[in-house]
Amino acid sequence: MTSVPPFNPGPMFRRAYATDPAAQCAWRLVNEDGFFQEMAEAARNGRPALEPCQARLARALPELQADDETTRHLKRMIGRMARQVMEREGFVFEPGSVPISDPILFLTAARYHPRT
């Protein structure tokens, strides 16, 4: 992944993505090769894709440590971002959330498996 493709925020996240620099930073971050490799490795091991990426997200976006509605909305948007990247790279979304083993930012997250 060399260039960052556009994010499809859908109606739920359109306004927040257009106005929040943290959301735009998050999109660039989840599109980095290293970030994707961590998500893919977690998925191949049956773990939620965002589980190993929490510390990196927390360092890049310290505002994710807050506990307010704006932050929760941003975290949900990051989940949508992760899904778009994973599906684009050949992984299939598994419905439902899985508990994170070491919750830094997320209590639960989605799991994916490689497309067969």
Short mmCIF file of C-alpha atoms in Angstrom, two decimals:
data_model
loop_
_atom_site.label_atom_id
_atom_site.label_comp_id
_atom_site.label_asym_id
_atom_site.label_seq_id
_atom_site.Cartn_x
_atom_site.Cartn_y
_atom_site.Cartn_z
CA MET A 1 0.00 0.00 0.00
CA THR A 2 1.83 3.09 -1.18
CA SER A 3 -0.75 5.85 -1.63
CA VAL A 4 -3.65 6.34 0.74
CA PRO A 5 -6.96 5.61 -0.97
CA PRO A 6 -9.99 7.70 -0.03
CA PHE A 7 -11.95 6.75 3.07
CA ASN A 8 -15.66 6.07 2.65
CA PRO A 9 -17.05 7.43 5.92
CA GLY A 10 -20.67 6.72 5.06
CA PRO A 11 -23.41 8.93 6.46
CA MET A 12 -22.62 8.07 10.09
CA PHE A 13 -19.07 9.46 9.98
CA ARG A 14 -19.12 11.90 7.05
CA ARG A 15 -19.25 15.13 9.06
CA ALA A 16 -16.76 14.01 11.73
CA TYR A 17 -14.25 12.79 9.15
CA ALA A 18 -14.48 16.03 7.18
CA THR A 19 -13.91 18.23 10.23
CA ASP A 20 -11.71 16.23 12.62
CA PRO A 21 -7.95 16.22 11.91
CA ALA A 22 -7.58 13.24 14.29
CA ALA A 23 -9.90 11.19 12.08
CA GLN A 24 -7.87 12.06 8.99
CA CYS A 25 -4.66 11.17 10.85
CA ALA A 26 -6.20 7.85 11.90
CA TRP A 27 -7.04 7.04 8.26
CA ARG A 28 -3.46 7.68 7.19
CA LEU A 29 -2.22 5.57 10.09
CA VAL A 30 -4.40 2.51 9.43
CA ASN A 31 -3.21 2.59 5.82
CA GLU A 32 0.48 2.34 6.75
CA ASP A 33 2.03 -0.99 5.76
CA GLY A 34 3.26 -1.74 9.27
CA PHE A 35 -0.15 -1.04 10.76
CA PHE A 36 -1.84 -3.31 8.22
CA GLN A 37 0.73 -6.05 8.82
CA GLU A 38 -0.07 -6.00 12.55
CA MET A 39 -3.81 -6.19 11.83
CA ALA A 40 -3.30 -9.02 9.31
CA GLU A 41 -1.13 -11.02 11.72
CA ALA A 42 -3.74 -10.65 14.48
CA ALA A 43 -6.46 -11.76 12.05
CA ARG A 44 -4.46 -14.82 10.97
CA ASN A 45 -4.13 -15.72 14.67
CA GLY A 46 -7.87 -15.41 15.28
CA ARG A 47 -7.58 -12.15 17.23
CA PRO A 48 -9.32 -8.81 16.66
CA ALA A 49 -7.47 -6.84 13.99
CA LEU A 50 -7.09 -3.66 16.06
CA GLU A 51 -5.85 -5.46 19.17
CA PRO A 52 -2.08 -5.13 18.48
CA CYS A 53 -2.44 -1.58 17.12
CA GLN A 54 -3.86 0.10 20.21
CA ALA A 55 -0.57 1.42 21.59
CA ARG A 56 0.39 2.88 18.22
CA LEU A 57 -2.99 4.59 17.95
CA ALA A 58 -2.71 5.92 21.52
CA ARG A 59 0.74 7.39 20.82
CA ALA A 60 -0.32 9.00 17.54
CA LEU A 61 -3.69 10.21 18.83
CA PRO A 62 -3.52 10.86 22.59
CA GLU A 63 -7.04 12.32 22.43
CA LEU A 64 -8.29 8.71 22.12
CA GLN A 65 -7.64 8.34 25.87
CA ALA A 66 -10.63 10.59 26.67
CA ASP A 67 -13.97 9.05 27.59
CA ASP A 68 -16.59 11.22 25.94
CA GLU A 69 -19.05 10.83 23.09
CA THR A 70 -16.76 12.50 20.54
CA THR A 71 -13.96 10.07 21.35
CA ARG A 72 -16.28 7.05 21.28
CA HIS A 73 -17.49 8.19 17.86
CA LEU A 74 -13.89 8.48 16.64
CA LYS A 75 -13.13 4.98 17.94
CA ARG A 76 -16.13 3.58 16.07
CA MET A 77 -14.89 5.39 12.96
CA ILE A 78 -11.47 3.77 13.38
CA GLY A 79 -13.23 0.41 13.42
CA ARG A 80 -14.86 1.29 10.11
CA MET A 81 -11.47 2.36 8.76
CA ALA A 82 -9.90 -0.93 9.82
CA ARG A 83 -12.70 -2.83 8.12
CA GLN A 84 -12.20 -0.96 4.85
CA VAL A 85 -8.47 -1.65 4.88
CA MET A 86 -8.85 -5.31 5.83
CA GLU A 87 -11.51 -5.98 3.19
CA ARG A 88 -9.51 -4.14 0.54
CA GLU A 89 -6.53 -6.37 1.36
CA GLY A 90 -8.50 -9.61 1.03
CA PHE A 91 -9.84 -10.28 4.52
CA VAL A 92 -13.46 -11.06 5.38
CA PHE A 93 -15.29 -9.40 8.28
CA GLU A 94 -16.65 -11.75 10.95
CA PRO A 95 -19.88 -10.36 12.47
CA GLY A 96 -19.82 -9.65 16.18
CA SER A 97 -17.22 -8.20 18.48
CA VAL A 98 -14.46 -10.05 20.29
CA PRO A 99 -13.05 -8.91 23.65
CA ILE A 100 -9.60 -7.35 23.49
CA SER A 101 -7.10 -9.20 25.70
CA ASP A 102 -5.33 -6.01 26.87
CA PRO A 103 -7.80 -3.13 26.45
CA ILE A 104 -5.83 0.08 26.01
CA LEU A 105 -8.33 1.91 23.78
CA PHE A 106 -10.91 -0.70 22.82
CA LEU A 107 -12.83 -3.22 24.93
CA THR A 108 -13.92 -5.19 21.87
CA ALA A 109 -13.09 -5.17 18.18
CA ALA A 110 -13.90 -7.04 15.00
CA ARG A 111 -12.17 -10.14 13.80
CA TYR A 112 -11.40 -11.00 10.17
CA HIS A 113 -10.21 -14.06 8.31
CA PRO A 114 -8.35 -14.37 5.01
CA ARG A 115 -10.60 -14.69 1.98
CA THR A 116 -10.44 -18.21 0.56
#
